[in-house]
Coordinates of C-alpha atoms and ligand atoms in Angstrom, one line a residue:
X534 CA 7.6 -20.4 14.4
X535 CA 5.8 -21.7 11.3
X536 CA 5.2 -18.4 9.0
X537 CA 2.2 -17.9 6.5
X538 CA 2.7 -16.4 3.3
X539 CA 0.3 -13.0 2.8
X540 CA -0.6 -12.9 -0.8
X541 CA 0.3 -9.1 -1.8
X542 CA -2.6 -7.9 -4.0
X543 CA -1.4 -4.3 -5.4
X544 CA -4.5 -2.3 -6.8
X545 CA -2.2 0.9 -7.4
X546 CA -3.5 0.7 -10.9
X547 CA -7.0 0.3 -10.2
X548 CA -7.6 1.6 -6.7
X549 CA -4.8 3.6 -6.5
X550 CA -5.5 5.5 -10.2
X551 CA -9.3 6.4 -9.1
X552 CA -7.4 9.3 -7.0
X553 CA -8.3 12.4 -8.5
X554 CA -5.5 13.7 -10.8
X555 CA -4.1 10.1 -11.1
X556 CA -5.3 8.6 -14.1
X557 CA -2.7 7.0 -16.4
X558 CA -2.5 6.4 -20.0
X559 CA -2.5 2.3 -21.0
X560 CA 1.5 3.4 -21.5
X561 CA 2.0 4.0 -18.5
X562 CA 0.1 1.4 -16.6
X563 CA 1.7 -1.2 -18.1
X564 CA 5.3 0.4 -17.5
X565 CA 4.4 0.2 -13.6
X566 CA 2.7 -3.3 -14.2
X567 CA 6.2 -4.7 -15.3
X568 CA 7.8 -3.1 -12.3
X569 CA 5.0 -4.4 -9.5
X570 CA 6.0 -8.0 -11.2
X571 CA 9.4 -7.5 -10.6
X572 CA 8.8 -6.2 -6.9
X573 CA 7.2 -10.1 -6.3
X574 CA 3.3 -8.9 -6.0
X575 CA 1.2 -11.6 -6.1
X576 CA -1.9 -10.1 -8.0
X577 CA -2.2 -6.8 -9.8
X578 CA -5.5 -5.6 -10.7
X579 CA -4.8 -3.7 -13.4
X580 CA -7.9 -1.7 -13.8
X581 CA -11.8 -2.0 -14.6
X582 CA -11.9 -2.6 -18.0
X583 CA -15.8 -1.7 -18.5
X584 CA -15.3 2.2 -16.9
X585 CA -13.7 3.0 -20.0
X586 CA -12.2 2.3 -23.7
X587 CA -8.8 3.1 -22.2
X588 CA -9.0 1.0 -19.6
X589 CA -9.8 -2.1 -21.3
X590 CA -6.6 -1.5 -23.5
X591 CA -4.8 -1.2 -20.2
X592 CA -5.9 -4.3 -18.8
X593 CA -5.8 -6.0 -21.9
X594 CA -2.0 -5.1 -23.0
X595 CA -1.2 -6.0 -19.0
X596 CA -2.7 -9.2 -19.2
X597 CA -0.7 -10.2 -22.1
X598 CA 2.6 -8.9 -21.1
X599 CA 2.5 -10.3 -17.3
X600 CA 3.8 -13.6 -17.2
X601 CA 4.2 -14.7 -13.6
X602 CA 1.8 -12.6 -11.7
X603 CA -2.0 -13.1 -11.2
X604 CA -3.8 -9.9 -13.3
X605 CA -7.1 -9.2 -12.2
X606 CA -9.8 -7.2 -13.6
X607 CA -12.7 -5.3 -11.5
X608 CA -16.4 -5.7 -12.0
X609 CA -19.7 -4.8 -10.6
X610 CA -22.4 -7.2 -9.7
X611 CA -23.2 -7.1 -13.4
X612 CA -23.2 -9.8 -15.9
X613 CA -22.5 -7.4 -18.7
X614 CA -19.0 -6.1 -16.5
X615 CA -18.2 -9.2 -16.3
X616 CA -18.1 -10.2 -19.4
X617 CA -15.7 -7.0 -20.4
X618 CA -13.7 -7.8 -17.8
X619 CA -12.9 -11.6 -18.9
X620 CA -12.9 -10.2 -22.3
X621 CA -10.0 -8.0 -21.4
X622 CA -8.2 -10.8 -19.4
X623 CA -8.8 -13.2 -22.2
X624 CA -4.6 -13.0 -22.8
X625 CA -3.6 -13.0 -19.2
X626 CA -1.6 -16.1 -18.1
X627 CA -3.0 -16.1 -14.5
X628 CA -6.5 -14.0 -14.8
X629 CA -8.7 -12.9 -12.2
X630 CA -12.2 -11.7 -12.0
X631 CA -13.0 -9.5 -9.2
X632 CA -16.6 -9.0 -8.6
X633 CA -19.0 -7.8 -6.1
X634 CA -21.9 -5.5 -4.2
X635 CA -22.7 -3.4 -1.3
X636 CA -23.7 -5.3 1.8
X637 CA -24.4 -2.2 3.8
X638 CA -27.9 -1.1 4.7
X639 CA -26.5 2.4 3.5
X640 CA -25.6 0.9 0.4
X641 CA -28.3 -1.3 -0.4
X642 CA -30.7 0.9 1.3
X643 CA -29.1 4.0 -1.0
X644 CA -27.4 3.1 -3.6
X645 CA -28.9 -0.6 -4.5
X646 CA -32.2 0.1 -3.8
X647 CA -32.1 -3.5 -2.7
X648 CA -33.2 -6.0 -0.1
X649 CA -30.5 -8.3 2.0
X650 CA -32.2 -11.2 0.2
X651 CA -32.1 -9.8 -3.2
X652 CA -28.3 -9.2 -2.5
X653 CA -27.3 -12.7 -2.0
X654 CA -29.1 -13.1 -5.2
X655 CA -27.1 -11.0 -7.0
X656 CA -24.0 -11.5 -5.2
X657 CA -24.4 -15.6 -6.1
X658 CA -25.3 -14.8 -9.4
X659 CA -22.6 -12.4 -10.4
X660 CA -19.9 -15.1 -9.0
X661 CA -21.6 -18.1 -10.4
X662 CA -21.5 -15.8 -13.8
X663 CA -17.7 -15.0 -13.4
X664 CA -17.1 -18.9 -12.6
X665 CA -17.8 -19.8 -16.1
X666 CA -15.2 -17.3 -17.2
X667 CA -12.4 -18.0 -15.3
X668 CA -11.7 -20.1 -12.3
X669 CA -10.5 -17.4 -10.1
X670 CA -12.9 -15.6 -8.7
X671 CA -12.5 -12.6 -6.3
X672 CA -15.9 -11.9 -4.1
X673 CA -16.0 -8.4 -2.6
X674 CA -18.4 -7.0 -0.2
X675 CA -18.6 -3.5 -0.1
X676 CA -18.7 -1.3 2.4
X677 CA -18.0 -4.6 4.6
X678 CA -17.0 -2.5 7.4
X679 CA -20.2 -1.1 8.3
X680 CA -22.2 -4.0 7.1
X681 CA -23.8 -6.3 9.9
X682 CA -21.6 -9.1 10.5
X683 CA -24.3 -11.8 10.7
X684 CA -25.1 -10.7 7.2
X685 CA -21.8 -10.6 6.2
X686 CA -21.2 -13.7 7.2
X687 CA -24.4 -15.1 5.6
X688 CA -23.2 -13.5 2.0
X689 CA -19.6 -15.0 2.2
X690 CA -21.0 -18.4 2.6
X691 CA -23.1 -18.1 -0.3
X692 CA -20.9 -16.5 -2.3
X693 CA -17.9 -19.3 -1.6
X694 CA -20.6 -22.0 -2.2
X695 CA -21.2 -20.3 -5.7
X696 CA -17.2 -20.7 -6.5
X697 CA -15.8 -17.9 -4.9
X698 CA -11.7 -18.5 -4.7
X699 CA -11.1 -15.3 -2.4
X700 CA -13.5 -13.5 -0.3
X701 CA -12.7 -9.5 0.0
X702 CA -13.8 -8.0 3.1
X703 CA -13.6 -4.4 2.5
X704 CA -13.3 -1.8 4.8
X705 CA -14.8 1.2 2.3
X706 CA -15.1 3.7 3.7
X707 CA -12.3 3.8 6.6
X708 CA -14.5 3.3 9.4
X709 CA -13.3 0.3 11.5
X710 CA -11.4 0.3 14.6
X711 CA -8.4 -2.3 14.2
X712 CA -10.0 -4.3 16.8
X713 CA -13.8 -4.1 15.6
X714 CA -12.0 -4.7 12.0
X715 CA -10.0 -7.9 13.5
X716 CA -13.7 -9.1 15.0
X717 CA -15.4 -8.9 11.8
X718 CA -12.2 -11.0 10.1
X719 CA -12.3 -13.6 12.8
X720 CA -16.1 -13.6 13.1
X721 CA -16.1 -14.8 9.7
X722 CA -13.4 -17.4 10.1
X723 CA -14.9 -19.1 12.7
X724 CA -18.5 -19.0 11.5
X725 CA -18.6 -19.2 7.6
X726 CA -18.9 -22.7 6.2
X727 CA -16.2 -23.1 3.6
X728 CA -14.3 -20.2 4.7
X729 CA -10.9 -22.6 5.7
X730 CA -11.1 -23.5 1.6
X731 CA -10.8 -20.0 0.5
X732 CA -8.6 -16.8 1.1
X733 CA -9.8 -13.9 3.2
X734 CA -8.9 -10.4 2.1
X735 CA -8.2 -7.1 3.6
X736 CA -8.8 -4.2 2.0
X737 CA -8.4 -1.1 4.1
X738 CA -9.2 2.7 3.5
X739 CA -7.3 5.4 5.2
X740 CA -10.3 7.6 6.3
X741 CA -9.0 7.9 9.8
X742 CA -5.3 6.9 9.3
X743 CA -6.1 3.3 10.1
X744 CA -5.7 1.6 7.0
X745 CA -2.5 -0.1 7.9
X746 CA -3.4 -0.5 11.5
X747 CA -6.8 -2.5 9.4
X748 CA -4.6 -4.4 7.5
X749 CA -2.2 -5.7 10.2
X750 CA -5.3 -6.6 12.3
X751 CA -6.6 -8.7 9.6
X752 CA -3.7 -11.1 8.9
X753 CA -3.8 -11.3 12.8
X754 CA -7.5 -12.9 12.9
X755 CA -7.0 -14.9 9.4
X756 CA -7.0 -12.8 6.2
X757 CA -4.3 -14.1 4.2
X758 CA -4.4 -12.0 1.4
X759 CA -4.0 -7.6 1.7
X760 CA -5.1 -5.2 -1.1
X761 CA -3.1 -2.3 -1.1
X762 CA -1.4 0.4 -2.8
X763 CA 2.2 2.4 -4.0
X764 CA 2.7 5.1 -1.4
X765 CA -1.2 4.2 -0.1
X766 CA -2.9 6.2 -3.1
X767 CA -6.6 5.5 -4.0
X768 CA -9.7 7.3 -3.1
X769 CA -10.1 9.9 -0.6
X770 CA -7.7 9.9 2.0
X771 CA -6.0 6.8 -0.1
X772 CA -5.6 2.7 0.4
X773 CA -3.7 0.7 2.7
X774 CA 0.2 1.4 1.8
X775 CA 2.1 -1.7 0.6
X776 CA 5.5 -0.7 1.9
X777 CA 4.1 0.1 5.3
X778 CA 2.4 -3.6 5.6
X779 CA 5.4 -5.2 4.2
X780 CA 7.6 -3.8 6.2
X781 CA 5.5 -4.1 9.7
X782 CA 5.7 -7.8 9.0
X783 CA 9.3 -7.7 7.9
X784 CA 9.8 -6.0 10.8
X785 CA 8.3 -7.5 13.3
X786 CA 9.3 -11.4 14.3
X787 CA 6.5 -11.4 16.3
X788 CA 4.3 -11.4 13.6
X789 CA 4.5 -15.1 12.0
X790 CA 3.9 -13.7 8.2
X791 CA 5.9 -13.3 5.3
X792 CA 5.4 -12.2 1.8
X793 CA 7.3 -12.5 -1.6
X794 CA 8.0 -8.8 -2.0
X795 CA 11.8 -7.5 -2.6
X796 CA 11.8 -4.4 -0.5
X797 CA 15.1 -3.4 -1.8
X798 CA 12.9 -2.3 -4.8
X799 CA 10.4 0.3 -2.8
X800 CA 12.4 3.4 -3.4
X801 CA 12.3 3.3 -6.5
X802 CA 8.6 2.0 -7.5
X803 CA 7.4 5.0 -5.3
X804 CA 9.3 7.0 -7.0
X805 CA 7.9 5.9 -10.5
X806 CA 4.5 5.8 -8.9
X807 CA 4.4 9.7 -7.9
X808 CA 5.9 10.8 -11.4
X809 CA 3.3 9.4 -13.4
X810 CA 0.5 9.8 -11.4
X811 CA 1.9 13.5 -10.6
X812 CA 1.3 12.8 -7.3
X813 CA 4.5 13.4 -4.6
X814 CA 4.8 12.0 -1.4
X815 CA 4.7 13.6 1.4
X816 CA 8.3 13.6 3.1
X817 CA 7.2 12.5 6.2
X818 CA 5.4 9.4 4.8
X819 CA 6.6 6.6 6.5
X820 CA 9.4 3.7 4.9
X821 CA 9.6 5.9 1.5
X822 CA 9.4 9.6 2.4
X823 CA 12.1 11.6 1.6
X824 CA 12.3 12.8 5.5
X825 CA 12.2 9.0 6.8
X826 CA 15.7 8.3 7.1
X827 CA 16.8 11.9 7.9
X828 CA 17.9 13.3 11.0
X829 CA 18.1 16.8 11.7
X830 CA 18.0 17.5 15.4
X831 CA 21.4 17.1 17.6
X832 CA 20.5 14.2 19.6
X833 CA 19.4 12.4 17.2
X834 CA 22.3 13.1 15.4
X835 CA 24.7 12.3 17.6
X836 CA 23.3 9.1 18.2
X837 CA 22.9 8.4 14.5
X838 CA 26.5 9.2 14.1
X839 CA 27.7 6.4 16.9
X840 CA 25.5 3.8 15.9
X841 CA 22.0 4.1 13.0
X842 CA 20.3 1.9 15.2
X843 CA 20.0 4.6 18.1
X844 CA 17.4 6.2 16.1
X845 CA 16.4 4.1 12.9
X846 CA 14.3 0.7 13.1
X847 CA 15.0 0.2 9.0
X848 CA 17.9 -0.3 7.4
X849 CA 17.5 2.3 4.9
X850 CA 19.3 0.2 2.0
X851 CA 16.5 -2.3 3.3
X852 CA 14.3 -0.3 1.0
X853 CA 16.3 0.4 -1.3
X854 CA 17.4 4.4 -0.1
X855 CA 21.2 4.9 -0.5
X856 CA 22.0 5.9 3.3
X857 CA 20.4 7.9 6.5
X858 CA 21.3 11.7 5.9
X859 CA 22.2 13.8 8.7
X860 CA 20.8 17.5 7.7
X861 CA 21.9 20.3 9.1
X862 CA 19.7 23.0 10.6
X863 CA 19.5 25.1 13.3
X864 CA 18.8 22.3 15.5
X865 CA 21.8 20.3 14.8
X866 CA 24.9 19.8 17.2
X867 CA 28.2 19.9 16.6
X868 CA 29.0 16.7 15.8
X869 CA 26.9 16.8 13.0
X870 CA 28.6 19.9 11.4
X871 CA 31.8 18.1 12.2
X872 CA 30.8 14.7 10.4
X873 CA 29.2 16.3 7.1
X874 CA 32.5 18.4 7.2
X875 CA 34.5 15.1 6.8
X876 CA 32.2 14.3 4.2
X877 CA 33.1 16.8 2.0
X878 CA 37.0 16.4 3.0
X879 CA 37.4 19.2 5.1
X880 CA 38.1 17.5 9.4
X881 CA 37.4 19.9 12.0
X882 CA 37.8 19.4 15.8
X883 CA 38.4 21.6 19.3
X884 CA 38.4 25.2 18.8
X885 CA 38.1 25.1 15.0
X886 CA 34.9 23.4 15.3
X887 CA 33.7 25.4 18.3
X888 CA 33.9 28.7 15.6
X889 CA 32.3 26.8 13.1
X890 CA 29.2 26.3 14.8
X891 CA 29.0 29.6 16.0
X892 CA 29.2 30.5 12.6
X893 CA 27.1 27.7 11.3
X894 CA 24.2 28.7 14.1
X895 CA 24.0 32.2 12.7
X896 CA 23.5 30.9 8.9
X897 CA 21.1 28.2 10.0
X898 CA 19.4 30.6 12.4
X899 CA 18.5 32.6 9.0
X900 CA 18.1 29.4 6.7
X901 CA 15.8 26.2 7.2
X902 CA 18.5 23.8 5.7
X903 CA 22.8 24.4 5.4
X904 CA 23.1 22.7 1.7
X905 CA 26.9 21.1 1.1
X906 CA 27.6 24.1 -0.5
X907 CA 26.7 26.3 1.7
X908 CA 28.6 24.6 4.3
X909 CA 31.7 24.4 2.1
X910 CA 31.6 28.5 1.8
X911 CA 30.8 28.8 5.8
X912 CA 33.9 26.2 6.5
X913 CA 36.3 28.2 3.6
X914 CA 36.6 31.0 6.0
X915 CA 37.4 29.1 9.4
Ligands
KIV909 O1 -13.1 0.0 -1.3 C1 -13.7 -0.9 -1.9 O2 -14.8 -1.4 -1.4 C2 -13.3 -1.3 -3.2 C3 -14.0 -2.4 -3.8 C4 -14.4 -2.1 -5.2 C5 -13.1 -3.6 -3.7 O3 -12.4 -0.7 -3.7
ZN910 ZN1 -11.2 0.4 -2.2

């Protein structure tokens, strides 16, 4: 089957770094710039240069060291933001200008104080403002999810016909349904004139834990570009998670997709991503939890133990974490306590083993987790 290529547009630095408590110094958003380049993203938007002095320095110093990867800078609907923002890609091999308005009637009735028509006014403008900066321009609709897709539709055509290079369809707030999210994607593919010369974008919140779900269901109906983050930080309830996407489409050969990204490299960006945005993950996250390759309960274990594929879809090394772990608690079976004994040298079997687990079950009984050395006390006495 013929695959498509889904650009990977990682806005862990913009996005990702409005999350409260997140906000990185330019330091350490170029250190994790260097590393999304070497994990194969496509774009990095590296921040919104007119939010704040620090920010432009950010983007700035990112657009000058990135030498392979699109860097993209946000805006508003604002010819003023947009001038910053070209200001602080002026360096940038490959720059982008991402630019854009609401296109809900809660946001232009609330926030924009603004008629549809006076919205594709400002909408063209804005792009046909960003055009003479740079050639690649991204258009973004906000709150796209709940906007009327008619409109919608009517706003993409006029923003493609100002120059618009990519068309973000963004689903703000976390609202859609994958299917009612799909509709929108394929509404707009089938009735927007232009749309076949430009990329569609997905860009998915996680308000209802359907960001991913969003995402997928975009490539599905013709976006060919996904915005997403590092261990799905961003606002709220966070962004679309790149290692999830990538790895739903690694996974799946259904799915005719591919993408540039080297997974091997995952473990260790999420890694870097919680420490300097003090922000752990939570160990049941999937792909890059700590909990996602381990297996505590004894059927799972013993199945582990005869073959990984009995209970993991993932290679783990896949993603760049060493090995599953087997982890014993008070749910485990005996032949987990008799394969982490090998581990540590020590080979029990038959009656030996049956007086270890009593044992074992006793000490777990009273403890959540048997560490290595724990076990290695509890085994000294058999
Ligand atoms: O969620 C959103 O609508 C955004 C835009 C600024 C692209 O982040
Ligand atoms: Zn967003």
């Amino acid at each position: 089957m013929q695959q498509k290529k889904i650009t990977i547009f990682d806005t862990t630095l913009r996005d990702g770094e409005q999350t409260p408590g997140c906000q990185l110094m330019p330091e350490q958003k170029i250190k994790i710039a260097q590393k999304l380049e070497a994990l194969g993203v496509d774009v990095i938007e590296a921040g919104f240069p007119i939010s704040s002095a620090g920010d432009f320095e950010a983007v700035q110093a990112i657009a000058q060291q990135i030498q392979s990867t699109t860097v993209c800078a946000l805006s508003r609907a604002i010819e003023e933001d947009i001038k910053v923002a070209a200001e602080a890609l002026k360096f940038a091999k490959f720059p982008r200008i991402h630019t854009g308005i609401g296109t809900s009637p809660t946001h232009m009735k609330y926030k924009l104080k603004a008629s549809p028509e006076q919205i594709i006014e400002r909408a063209v403008a804005a792009v046909s403002f960003a055009k003479k900066q740079v050639e690649d321009v991204e258009f973004y609709a906000e709150d796209a999810g709940r906007s009327d897709t008619v409109f919608l539709a009517k706003v993409i055509e006029a923003v493609i016909k100002a120059g618009a290079t990519t068309v973000n369809i963004p689903d703000t707030t976390g609202y859609c349904l994958p299917n009612e999210y799909g509709h929108k994607i394929a509404y707009l593919k089938q009735n927007v004139k232009g749309i076949d010369q430009v990329i569609i974008s997905a860009h998915c919140h996680n308000d209802l834990g359907l960001a991913t779900a969003n995402a997928i269901e975009a490539i599905k109906n013709g976006a060919e570009q996904i915005e997403c983050t590092i261990n799905g930080i961003g606002e709220r309830a966070g962004n679309t998670a790149m290692e999830e996407v990538v790895m739903i489409i690694n996974q799946h050969e259904s799915l005719p997709f591919y993408t540039n990204i080297d997974t091997t490299k995952f473990a260790a960006i999420s890694r870097l991503v919680a420490n300097q945005m003090n922000m752990p993950v939570q160990a049941n996250k999937a792909i890059i939890g700590s909990n996602a390759f381990a297996h505590s309960s004894g059927i799972h274990q013993d199945g582990i133990i005869k073959h990984r594929e009995t209970y993991e879809i993932i290679n783990p090394s896949s993603v760049g974490v060493e090995t599953s772990s087997i982890v014993l608690t008070a749910r485990s079976g005996r032949a987990a306590l008799a394969f982490r004994a090998k581990e540590i040298g020590m080979t029990i079997e038959g009656k030996e083993l049956d007086l270890a687990y009593q044992k074992f079950l006793i000490a777990a009984d009273q403890q959540k987790v048997i560490q290595q050395d724990d076990l290695y006390q509890l085994l000294k006495t058999i």
